[in-house]
Amino acid sequence: MDSPANSLDGMSADSSAEFPDQAAIMEMRLQRHEDEITLLKASLANALRRIHLHDQLLPLLKQQLIAVNPGAAQVINHVCCSEGCASSRKWSTSSTGEGNLHPAPSQLSDGIMTNMNGHILNSMSVKSSPKPATMDKSTQTEPSSSVQTTRQDKVHVSRQAHSLQLEDALPPGKPVVDGTRAKLYRIPGLEEEDEVQEEYEEGRAKQEKKINWMTSVEAPCQSTVVAGLQKEDLQDGRCSPEEMGCGSSPGRTSDRNVVSRAATLGPIQEGEAKSLVRRHSEKVGNPERQRKPLDKRAASSASLLTRSQSLENRAKEMIASAGQSIKMFIRGRPITMYIPSNIQNYEDLKMELPSERLELDWVYGYRGRDCRANLYFLPTGEAVYFIACVIVLYHINNRTQRHYRKHTDCVRCLTLHPDKVRVASGQTSGVDKDGKPQHPCVYIWDSTTLVTLQQIGLGTFQKGVGSVAFSYADSGAFLCVIDDSNEHMLSVWECKKGTKHAEIKSTNEAVFAAEFNPVDSNNIITCGKSHVYFWTLSTGQFTKKQGIFGKYKKPKFILCFLFSLTGEVLTGDSEGNILTWGKSAADVKTLGKGAKETLQIMRQTKAHEGSVFTLCALQGGALLSGGGKDRKIIHWSADLAPERECEIPEIYGAVRTIAVVNDEELLVGTTRNAILRGAFSDGFVAIVQGHVDEMWGLATHPDQNIFLTCAHDRQVCLWNTEEHKLDWCITLEEYGLCADFCPNGSVVSVGLCTGRWMVLDLMTREVVSESTDGNEQLSVMRYSPDGSFLAVGSHDNFIYIYSVTESGRRYTRFGRCNGHSSFITHLDWSKDGKYIMSNSGDYEILYWDIASGCKLLRNRFESRDREWASYTCVLGFHVIGVWLEGSDGTDINALCRSHSERVVAVADDFCKVHLFQYPCPKPKAPSYKYSGHGSHVTNVCFTHSDSHLLSMGGKDACILQWSVTGGDVGNSRERLTSVSSASTSSPEPVTC
């Protein structure tokens, strides 16, 4: 019987299968409501702005009327007098009064109303109400029907008196032309909004056909809206708190009438006793009707607020709001950025591709930690190896590099053709930016010209390609491939045609190597976890024989093998042994009649402590073996007698693979991603070095061609960009995540994963200062431009500020910036060294006044024109265009502006480096896109002269050095202020 817990688990599983995720649904609903609230706020702000602008331009409109007909001045003064009377009305209070308004003493009395041409409009006696209304909520009374009738008549008279027609302002007999009308009605700054308003009016025209002018009565408005309007009126000085009749909404215009804003208020009808009224708005009680004009008015502000059909895309879209700021949404969070004052027309800014380009100059590192048999020496004097997505051809004497860059994801295996010219390389599958798997393949290419000769198996291999090998007996006519699928499919391909010759499932265990028999292309050997398989290919079909260990201990892994001159097979295993395999006659006694010959161990030779990672054949039958734990290279005679040995330094790790240069010289690839060059007699020196684990910290020297990196392998390395080598490397107790050079160039600060940071002297490599801020990892270190301050950004949400003295060797706590609600990701100093701009993990942009005591600047608008000494913050007005459509907040890991302020380089989460024009303040800015990394790009940085760009991968442990080419005269400020009336559509990003 199941326990109650099991029963509950079953019910929960059934419920989760039957019903959708309720939390996800509620989150989507909440996001939709937040978006609607944002839309309504923008609409309200838009309406208030239009009201304010109309009030400011009203005198101008009057002047235009007088300019057309000077005789209209008397009529305008008469109307203005009436407006003043209407706006001076006040609510009267009485415990027994009715709910209507008393007119002010200056209100119009009985008389004859005439238009500007002298025609009689109406004659009526205006009577006061016998019972004034009270605004006391406890004693407020309803108006009587007689009072309502009188009040309605009064409204009619007042509105007719204020109906100003264009014909009235013109001299008698002068016709109205379209140009004159346009001149009178055109209001600067509102043309675009009026067009949208006209569209909205046309949509409602059918509903208003039967409604006369008196239907434009004031609709009830919520108390919060009225309070906002009253507050704005008070700030503008147009009315006092008691003058509730003073409105600021613009009147609705038509082809014939300009509606006056001084119409009297209607009575408070039954059911609306406690609500105030506002002109020309839909009733709040009907949200569906209200939403349509709000949408129109929000969109009228230069299309600055947009809504997409998809909720997810809408939350990520970049949208612009009214006024001097623009907004972008990341995961539903609005981010407001203010437009600098030197931009006159944001919409006319044209985003172009940068004139600069990037060319791959140098690749630092080698993948030896988890790959085998990936180092070969070519007759051209070049060593061929790979790291990330790049295959490097490094001339060991000239110290130059060439690069084969056809692969789209990490290269996993490599082999050399018998002609020593052609190379075959396979890659892993990987995924694209949308999470869709990419198909792995094998490329056969010419090492001399770097031209791709053949593509093998696109769409056939699963997960990746683990091993490749050319046949030798037929001069490399066939290629053997083993993929990384669960069955580790073994396939043979014709190289010239690129067609599959045969295929079979090999094993579910890991496979480390595969080779053709050098004298028979129909025989293939594979080895891996606890197995050695001997395959025979006949008429397109494979037959398999398993190696028999017999009386010998079965090792956990068979790591490598080679063929001896006598046709025997030698394998190296995880027990440190070299096993010699051969054929034996069938054991009829054990296996019975009809038993076939077997392949079993003929000899076992103890070679190394730990694993035997590689075996390399030499001329004359001798061989080399490379050890793991003992880090030894041993020279063996043809009969497996040890002759010479040497041990490589511990800092380089174990021996991974060996390539022969000549009779004496060797190339050795190690497990710590280094390539050594040397001989048994002279020892070995590193010619290629790199990090072993994930890298994040990167900093360039302020005036020298050197840069510093730190990674999870606890190493801090200083590199030379001119000589393309490692100057020095130290190992810390904790791994580093960020670094920055002091502006004087003598010291560098490194932030660690525990909240501790230290300052290193570049010459002595000694720690000259250290401190601890919090107990969480540090994410950014940044010196002020003059070197007087150091800002330390932490994952505890604080920015710690230190004053720096004694040329960067003494640090004193100056203050702490407290205001972020998430961990600090990026920060930059202003050029004057007084302010800081910072980003956080929840996509905040905050500004700090350091000189005034690390104060948070609440008014971010004041920082819109501030100039920044560096620009590494991924969120900011000047770098809006780097965010691709549909991006979330983690798609961009880092960016860096060049010192010339012409371009900005971006490191994204999809193994790409982008180069944008700087500034790029508009969405969908075009860029050049560069591949080479096989993992997320964690950081980018320009050298001090902008001659090179450095990018570092995460898991691929690869540093790429790019040469910056091209460029023309000009600076970023000139490009920022330049506008174009042409189309701003951008070309598609160019992939290089």
CSV table of C-alpha atoms in Angstrom, one decimal, residues 577-933:
chain,number,residue,atom,x,y,z
A,577,ASN,CA,50.8,0.1,-19.0
A,578,ILE,CA,51.7,-0.4,-22.6
A,579,LEU,CA,49.9,-3.6,-23.9
A,580,THR,CA,51.0,-5.5,-26.9
A,581,TRP,CA,48.1,-7.1,-28.9
A,582,GLY,CA,48.3,-9.9,-31.4
A,583,LYS,CA,46.4,-12.8,-33.0
A,584,SER,CA,46.3,-16.2,-31.4
A,585,ALA,CA,45.0,-19.5,-32.7
A,586,ALA,CA,41.5,-20.6,-31.8
A,587,ASP,CA,41.2,-22.2,-28.4
A,588,VAL,CA,39.2,-25.3,-29.4
A,589,LYS,CA,39.3,-26.7,-25.9
A,590,THR,CA,37.8,-23.6,-24.3
A,591,LEU,CA,35.6,-22.3,-27.1
A,592,GLY,CA,34.6,-25.5,-28.8
A,593,LYS,CA,34.8,-26.8,-32.4
A,594,GLY,CA,34.6,-24.1,-35.0
A,595,ALA,CA,36.1,-21.4,-32.8
A,596,LYS,CA,38.0,-18.6,-34.7
A,597,GLU,CA,41.2,-16.9,-34.0
A,598,THR,CA,41.2,-14.2,-31.3
A,599,LEU,CA,43.0,-10.9,-30.6
A,600,GLN,CA,44.5,-10.8,-27.1
A,601,ILE,CA,47.3,-9.4,-25.0
A,602,MET,CA,50.7,-10.8,-25.9
A,603,ARG,CA,52.8,-8.6,-23.5
A,604,GLN,CA,52.4,-6.0,-20.8
A,605,THR,CA,55.0,-3.3,-20.1
A,606,LYS,CA,54.9,-0.9,-17.1
A,607,ALA,CA,55.5,2.5,-18.5
A,608,HIS,CA,54.3,5.3,-16.3
A,609,GLU,CA,52.8,6.3,-13.0
A,610,GLY,CA,49.2,7.1,-13.8
A,611,SER,CA,47.8,7.0,-17.3
A,612,VAL,CA,49.6,6.7,-20.6
A,613,PHE,CA,48.0,9.5,-22.5
A,614,THR,CA,49.8,9.2,-25.9
A,615,LEU,CA,52.0,7.0,-28.0
A,616,CYS,CA,54.1,8.3,-30.9
A,617,ALA,CA,55.9,6.2,-33.5
A,618,LEU,CA,59.4,7.1,-34.5
A,619,GLN,CA,61.5,6.0,-37.5
A,620,GLY,CA,63.1,2.5,-37.1
A,621,GLY,CA,60.3,1.2,-34.9
A,622,ALA,CA,61.1,3.2,-31.8
A,623,LEU,CA,58.3,5.0,-30.0
A,624,LEU,CA,57.6,7.7,-27.4
A,625,SER,CA,55.1,7.6,-24.6
A,626,GLY,CA,53.7,10.4,-22.5
A,627,GLY,CA,52.6,10.0,-18.9
A,628,GLY,CA,49.9,11.6,-16.9
A,629,LYS,CA,50.7,11.7,-13.2
A,630,ASP,CA,54.5,11.4,-13.6
A,631,ARG,CA,54.6,14.0,-16.5
A,632,LYS,CA,57.4,12.0,-18.2
A,633,ILE,CA,58.2,11.5,-21.8
A,634,ILE,CA,60.0,8.2,-22.4
A,635,HIS,CA,61.9,7.1,-25.5
A,636,TRP,CA,61.4,3.3,-26.1
A,637,SER,CA,63.3,1.0,-28.4
A,638,ALA,CA,61.5,-1.2,-30.9
A,639,ASP,CA,61.4,-4.0,-28.4
A,640,LEU,CA,60.0,-1.7,-25.7
A,641,ALA,CA,63.2,-1.1,-23.8
A,642,PRO,CA,63.4,2.4,-22.2
A,643,GLU,CA,66.3,4.4,-23.5
A,644,ARG,CA,65.8,8.1,-22.4
A,645,GLU,CA,63.3,10.1,-20.5
A,646,CYS,CA,62.6,13.6,-19.3
A,647,GLU,CA,60.0,15.3,-17.1
A,648,ILE,CA,58.2,18.4,-18.0
A,649,PRO,CA,57.6,21.2,-15.4
A,650,GLU,CA,54.6,20.7,-13.1
A,651,ILE,CA,53.1,24.1,-14.1
A,652,TYR,CA,52.3,22.8,-17.6
A,653,GLY,CA,50.5,19.7,-16.4
A,654,ALA,CA,50.6,16.2,-17.8
A,655,VAL,CA,51.6,15.1,-21.3
A,656,ARG,CA,48.6,15.0,-23.6
A,657,THR,CA,50.1,14.5,-27.1
A,658,ILE,CA,53.5,14.5,-28.9
A,659,ALA,CA,54.4,15.6,-32.4
A,660,VAL,CA,57.9,15.0,-33.9
A,661,VAL,CA,59.7,18.0,-35.4
A,662,ASN,CA,62.9,16.2,-36.4
A,663,ASP,CA,65.2,13.5,-35.0
A,664,GLU,CA,65.8,15.5,-31.9
A,665,GLU,CA,63.1,18.1,-31.4
A,666,LEU,CA,59.6,17.5,-30.2
A,667,LEU,CA,56.4,19.4,-29.7
A,668,VAL,CA,54.4,18.4,-26.6
A,669,GLY,CA,50.8,19.4,-25.9
A,670,THR,CA,49.9,19.4,-22.2
A,671,THR,CA,46.7,19.1,-20.1
A,672,ARG,CA,47.1,22.6,-18.9
A,673,ASN,CA,46.7,24.0,-22.4
A,674,ALA,CA,50.3,24.6,-23.2
A,675,ILE,CA,52.5,23.5,-26.1
A,676,LEU,CA,56.2,22.9,-25.3
A,677,ARG,CA,59.1,22.8,-27.7
A,678,GLY,CA,62.4,21.0,-26.9
A,679,ALA,CA,64.4,17.9,-26.8
A,680,PHE,CA,65.5,15.3,-24.2
A,681,SER,CA,68.9,16.9,-23.9
A,682,ASP,CA,67.9,20.6,-23.7
A,683,GLY,CA,64.6,20.4,-21.9
A,684,PHE,CA,61.3,22.0,-23.0
A,685,VAL,CA,60.1,25.6,-23.1
A,686,ALA,CA,56.5,26.8,-23.6
A,687,ILE,CA,55.7,28.4,-27.0
A,688,VAL,CA,51.9,28.4,-26.5
A,689,GLN,CA,50.2,29.0,-23.2
A,690,GLY,CA,46.7,29.7,-22.0
A,691,HIS,CA,44.2,29.6,-19.2
A,692,VAL,CA,42.6,26.2,-18.2
A,693,ASP,CA,39.3,27.3,-16.8
A,694,GLU,CA,36.5,29.9,-17.3
A,695,MET,CA,37.8,33.5,-17.8
A,696,TRP,CA,36.1,36.8,-16.8
A,697,GLY,CA,38.8,39.3,-15.8
A,698,LEU,CA,40.4,41.4,-18.5
A,699,ALA,CA,42.2,44.7,-18.4
A,700,THR,CA,44.6,46.6,-20.8
A,701,HIS,CA,47.5,48.8,-19.7
A,702,PRO,CA,46.9,52.6,-20.0
A,703,ASP,CA,50.0,53.2,-22.2
A,704,GLN,CA,51.8,49.9,-23.0
A,705,ASN,CA,50.9,47.0,-25.3
A,706,ILE,CA,50.2,44.6,-22.5
A,707,PHE,CA,47.0,43.2,-20.9
A,708,LEU,CA,46.1,41.2,-17.9
A,709,THR,CA,43.7,38.3,-17.5
A,710,CYS,CA,42.4,36.3,-14.5
A,711,ALA,CA,40.3,33.1,-14.5
A,712,HIS,CA,38.8,30.4,-12.4
A,713,ASP,CA,42.1,28.4,-12.6
A,714,ARG,CA,43.4,30.9,-10.0
A,715,GLN,CA,46.0,32.2,-12.4
A,716,VAL,CA,46.7,35.9,-13.1
A,717,CYS,CA,48.5,36.3,-16.4
A,718,LEU,CA,50.2,39.3,-18.0
A,719,TRP,CA,50.4,39.2,-21.8
A,720,ASN,CA,52.3,41.1,-24.5
A,721,THR,CA,50.3,42.0,-27.6
A,722,GLU,CA,53.3,42.9,-29.7
A,723,GLU,CA,55.4,39.8,-29.0
A,724,HIS,CA,52.3,37.6,-28.6
A,725,LYS,CA,53.6,35.9,-25.5
A,726,LEU,CA,53.0,35.5,-21.8
A,727,ASP,CA,55.2,37.8,-19.8
A,728,TRP,CA,54.5,36.3,-16.4
A,729,CYS,CA,51.9,34.3,-14.5
A,730,ILE,CA,51.1,33.9,-10.8
A,731,THR,CA,48.8,31.6,-9.0
A,732,LEU,CA,46.5,33.0,-6.2
A,733,GLU,CA,44.7,31.2,-3.4
A,734,GLU,CA,41.4,32.3,-4.8
A,735,TYR,CA,40.3,32.9,-8.4
A,736,GLY,CA,40.0,36.3,-9.8
A,737,LEU,CA,37.0,37.8,-11.7
A,738,CYS,CA,37.9,41.4,-12.5
A,739,ALA,CA,40.9,43.6,-12.8
A,740,ASP,CA,41.9,47.2,-13.7
A,741,PHE,CA,45.2,49.0,-14.2
A,742,CYS,CA,46.0,52.2,-12.2
A,743,PRO,CA,46.3,55.1,-14.6
A,744,ASN,CA,50.0,55.5,-13.7
A,745,GLY,CA,50.5,52.0,-15.0
A,746,SER,CA,52.7,50.7,-12.2
A,747,VAL,CA,50.1,48.6,-10.3
A,748,VAL,CA,47.0,46.6,-11.2
A,749,SER,CA,44.1,45.7,-8.9
A,750,VAL,CA,42.4,42.2,-9.0
A,751,GLY,CA,39.0,41.4,-7.5
A,752,LEU,CA,38.5,37.9,-6.2
A,753,CYS,CA,35.6,35.6,-5.7
A,754,THR,CA,35.4,36.0,-1.9
A,755,GLY,CA,35.1,39.8,-1.7
A,756,ARG,CA,38.8,40.2,-1.3
A,757,TRP,CA,40.9,42.3,-3.6
A,758,MET,CA,44.6,42.9,-4.0
A,759,VAL,CA,47.0,45.3,-5.8
A,760,LEU,CA,50.0,43.8,-7.6
A,761,ASP,CA,53.2,45.5,-8.6
A,762,LEU,CA,53.8,44.9,-12.3
A,763,MET,CA,57.6,44.7,-12.0
A,764,THR,CA,58.0,42.6,-8.8
A,765,ARG,CA,54.6,40.8,-9.0
A,766,GLU,CA,54.3,41.3,-5.3
A,767,VAL,CA,51.1,42.3,-3.4
A,768,VAL,CA,51.4,45.9,-2.3
A,769,SER,CA,47.9,46.2,-0.8
A,770,GLU,CA,44.9,44.1,-0.2
A,771,SER,CA,41.5,44.6,1.4
A,772,THR,CA,38.1,42.8,1.8
A,773,ASP,CA,34.7,44.2,1.1
A,774,GLY,CA,31.8,41.9,2.1
A,775,ASN,CA,31.9,38.2,1.6
A,776,GLU,CA,30.6,37.9,-1.9
A,777,GLN,CA,32.4,37.9,-5.2
A,778,LEU,CA,33.6,41.1,-6.8
A,779,SER,CA,32.4,41.9,-10.3
A,780,VAL,CA,34.2,45.1,-11.3
A,781,MET,CA,37.2,47.2,-10.4
A,782,ARG,CA,37.6,50.7,-11.9
A,783,TYR,CA,40.0,53.5,-11.2
A,784,SER,CA,39.0,57.1,-11.7
A,785,PRO,CA,40.7,58.9,-14.6
A,786,ASP,CA,43.2,60.6,-12.5
A,787,GLY,CA,43.8,57.6,-10.3
A,788,SER,CA,42.7,59.3,-7.1
A,789,PHE,CA,39.9,56.8,-6.5
A,790,LEU,CA,39.2,53.1,-6.9
A,791,ALA,CA,35.6,51.9,-7.2
A,792,VAL,CA,34.9,48.2,-6.3
A,793,GLY,CA,31.6,46.7,-7.4
A,794,SER,CA,30.4,43.7,-5.5
A,795,HIS,CA,27.7,41.1,-5.6
A,796,ASP,CA,26.5,42.4,-2.2
A,797,ASN,CA,24.8,45.3,-4.1
A,798,PHE,CA,27.3,47.9,-2.9
A,799,ILE,CA,30.0,50.0,-4.6
A,800,TYR,CA,33.0,50.6,-2.3
A,801,ILE,CA,35.0,53.7,-3.0
A,802,TYR,CA,38.7,54.0,-1.9
A,803,SER,CA,41.0,57.0,-2.1
A,804,VAL,CA,44.3,56.2,-3.7
A,805,THR,CA,47.6,57.6,-2.7
A,806,GLU,CA,51.4,56.9,-3.0
A,807,SER,CA,51.1,56.1,-6.7
A,808,GLY,CA,48.5,53.4,-6.2
A,809,ARG,CA,50.1,51.7,-3.2
A,810,ARG,CA,48.0,53.0,-0.4
A,811,TYR,CA,44.2,52.7,-0.2
A,812,THR,CA,41.8,54.3,2.3
A,813,ARG,CA,38.0,53.7,2.5
A,814,PHE,CA,36.3,56.9,1.3
A,815,GLY,CA,32.7,55.8,1.2
A,816,ARG,CA,30.1,53.3,0.0
A,817,CYS,CA,27.4,53.7,-2.7
A,818,ASN,CA,24.2,52.1,-1.4
A,819,GLY,CA,21.1,52.1,-3.6
A,820,HIS,CA,21.2,49.2,-6.0
A,821,SER,CA,18.7,46.4,-5.4
A,822,SER,CA,20.8,43.7,-7.1
A,823,PHE,CA,24.5,42.9,-7.7
A,824,ILE,CA,26.8,45.3,-9.5
A,825,THR,CA,27.7,44.3,-13.0
A,826,HIS,CA,29.4,47.3,-14.6
A,827,LEU,CA,30.4,50.9,-13.7
A,828,ASP,CA,32.2,53.8,-15.3
A,829,TRP,CA,33.7,57.1,-14.1
A,830,SER,CA,33.0,60.5,-15.5
A,831,LYS,CA,35.8,62.4,-17.2
A,832,ASP,CA,36.1,64.8,-14.3
A,833,GLY,CA,36.3,61.9,-11.8
A,834,LYS,CA,33.4,63.1,-9.7
A,835,TYR,CA,30.6,60.8,-10.8
A,836,ILE,CA,29.9,57.1,-11.4
A,837,MET,CA,27.4,55.4,-13.7
A,838,SER,CA,26.6,51.8,-12.7
A,839,ASN,CA,24.5,48.9,-13.9
A,840,SER,CA,23.1,46.0,-11.8
A,841,GLY,CA,21.8,42.5,-12.2
A,842,ASP,CA,18.2,43.8,-12.2
A,843,TYR,CA,18.9,46.2,-15.1
A,844,GLU,CA,19.1,49.4,-13.1
A,845,ILE,CA,21.0,52.5,-14.3
A,846,LEU,CA,22.1,54.7,-11.3
A,847,TYR,CA,24.3,57.7,-11.1
A,848,TRP,CA,26.4,58.6,-8.0
A,849,ASP,CA,28.0,61.9,-6.9
A,850,ILE,CA,31.3,60.6,-5.4
A,851,ALA,CA,32.8,64.0,-4.6
A,852,SER,CA,29.7,64.9,-2.4
A,853,GLY,CA,30.0,61.7,-0.3
A,854,CYS,CA,28.8,58.9,-2.6
A,855,LYS,CA,25.3,60.3,-2.9
A,856,LEU,CA,22.8,58.7,-5.2
A,857,LEU,CA,21.6,61.2,-7.8
A,858,ARG,CA,17.8,61.0,-7.8
A,859,ASN,CA,17.3,63.2,-10.8
A,860,ARG,CA,18.9,61.1,-13.6
A,861,PHE,CA,18.0,63.8,-16.1
A,862,GLU,CA,20.8,65.9,-14.9
A,863,SER,CA,23.3,63.2,-16.0
A,864,ARG,CA,22.2,63.1,-19.6
A,865,ASP,CA,25.1,65.4,-20.9
A,866,ARG,CA,27.8,64.0,-18.6
A,867,GLU,CA,30.9,62.7,-20.4
A,868,TRP,CA,32.3,59.4,-19.3
A,869,ALA,CA,36.0,58.5,-19.3
A,870,SER,CA,35.2,54.9,-20.2
A,871,TYR,CA,32.0,53.2,-21.4
A,872,THR,CA,31.6,49.6,-20.3
A,873,CYS,CA,28.0,49.8,-18.9
A,874,VAL,CA,25.8,47.6,-21.1
A,875,LEU,CA,22.7,49.7,-20.3
A,876,GLY,CA,22.8,53.4,-21.3
A,877,PHE,CA,21.5,55.8,-23.9
A,878,HIS,CA,24.6,55.6,-26.1
A,879,VAL,CA,24.5,51.8,-26.4
A,880,ILE,CA,20.8,51.1,-26.8
A,881,GLY,CA,21.4,49.8,-30.3
A,882,VAL,CA,23.6,47.0,-29.2
A,883,TRP,CA,20.6,45.1,-27.9
A,884,LEU,CA,19.2,42.8,-30.5
A,885,GLU,CA,15.5,42.4,-31.0
A,886,GLY,CA,14.1,39.8,-28.5
A,887,SER,CA,17.1,40.1,-26.2
A,888,ASP,CA,16.9,39.5,-22.5
A,889,GLY,CA,19.2,41.1,-19.9
A,890,THR,CA,21.8,38.3,-20.0
A,891,ASP,CA,22.5,38.3,-23.8
A,892,ILE,CA,25.3,40.8,-23.5
A,893,ASN,CA,28.0,40.1,-21.1
A,894,ALA,CA,30.3,43.1,-21.7
A,895,LEU,CA,31.0,46.0,-24.0
A,896,CYS,CA,33.8,48.5,-24.4
A,897,ARG,CA,34.1,51.8,-26.1
A,898,SER,CA,37.3,52.6,-28.0
A,899,HIS,CA,39.4,55.4,-26.6
A,900,SER,CA,38.7,57.4,-29.8
A,901,GLU,CA,35.0,57.1,-29.0
A,902,ARG,CA,34.3,55.9,-32.5
A,903,VAL,CA,33.3,52.3,-32.1
A,904,VAL,CA,32.0,50.0,-29.3
A,905,ALA,CA,32.8,46.3,-29.1
A,906,VAL,CA,30.2,43.9,-27.6
A,907,ALA,CA,30.7,40.4,-26.1
A,908,ASP,CA,27.5,38.4,-26.3
A,909,ASP,CA,26.2,35.1,-25.0
A,910,PHE,CA,26.2,33.4,-28.4
A,911,CYS,CA,30.0,33.1,-29.0
A,912,LYS,CA,30.1,36.3,-31.1
A,913,VAL,CA,32.0,39.6,-31.0
A,914,HIS,CA,30.1,42.6,-32.4
A,915,LEU,CA,31.5,46.0,-33.6
A,916,PHE,CA,29.1,48.9,-33.6
A,917,GLN,CA,29.4,52.5,-34.4
A,918,TYR,CA,29.6,54.7,-31.3
A,919,PRO,CA,27.3,56.1,-30.2
A,920,CYS,CA,24.4,53.8,-31.3
A,921,PRO,CA,21.4,55.1,-29.4
A,922,LYS,CA,18.7,53.6,-31.7
A,923,PRO,CA,17.4,50.0,-31.7
A,924,LYS,CA,18.5,47.6,-34.4
A,925,ALA,CA,21.8,49.4,-35.0
A,926,PRO,CA,23.8,47.6,-37.7
A,927,SER,CA,27.1,45.9,-36.7
A,928,TYR,CA,29.8,43.6,-37.9
A,929,LYS,CA,29.7,40.2,-36.3
A,930,TYR,CA,32.8,38.0,-35.8
A,931,SER,CA,33.0,34.4,-34.8
A,932,GLY,CA,35.9,32.4,-33.3
A,933,HIS,CA,34.9,31.7,-29.8
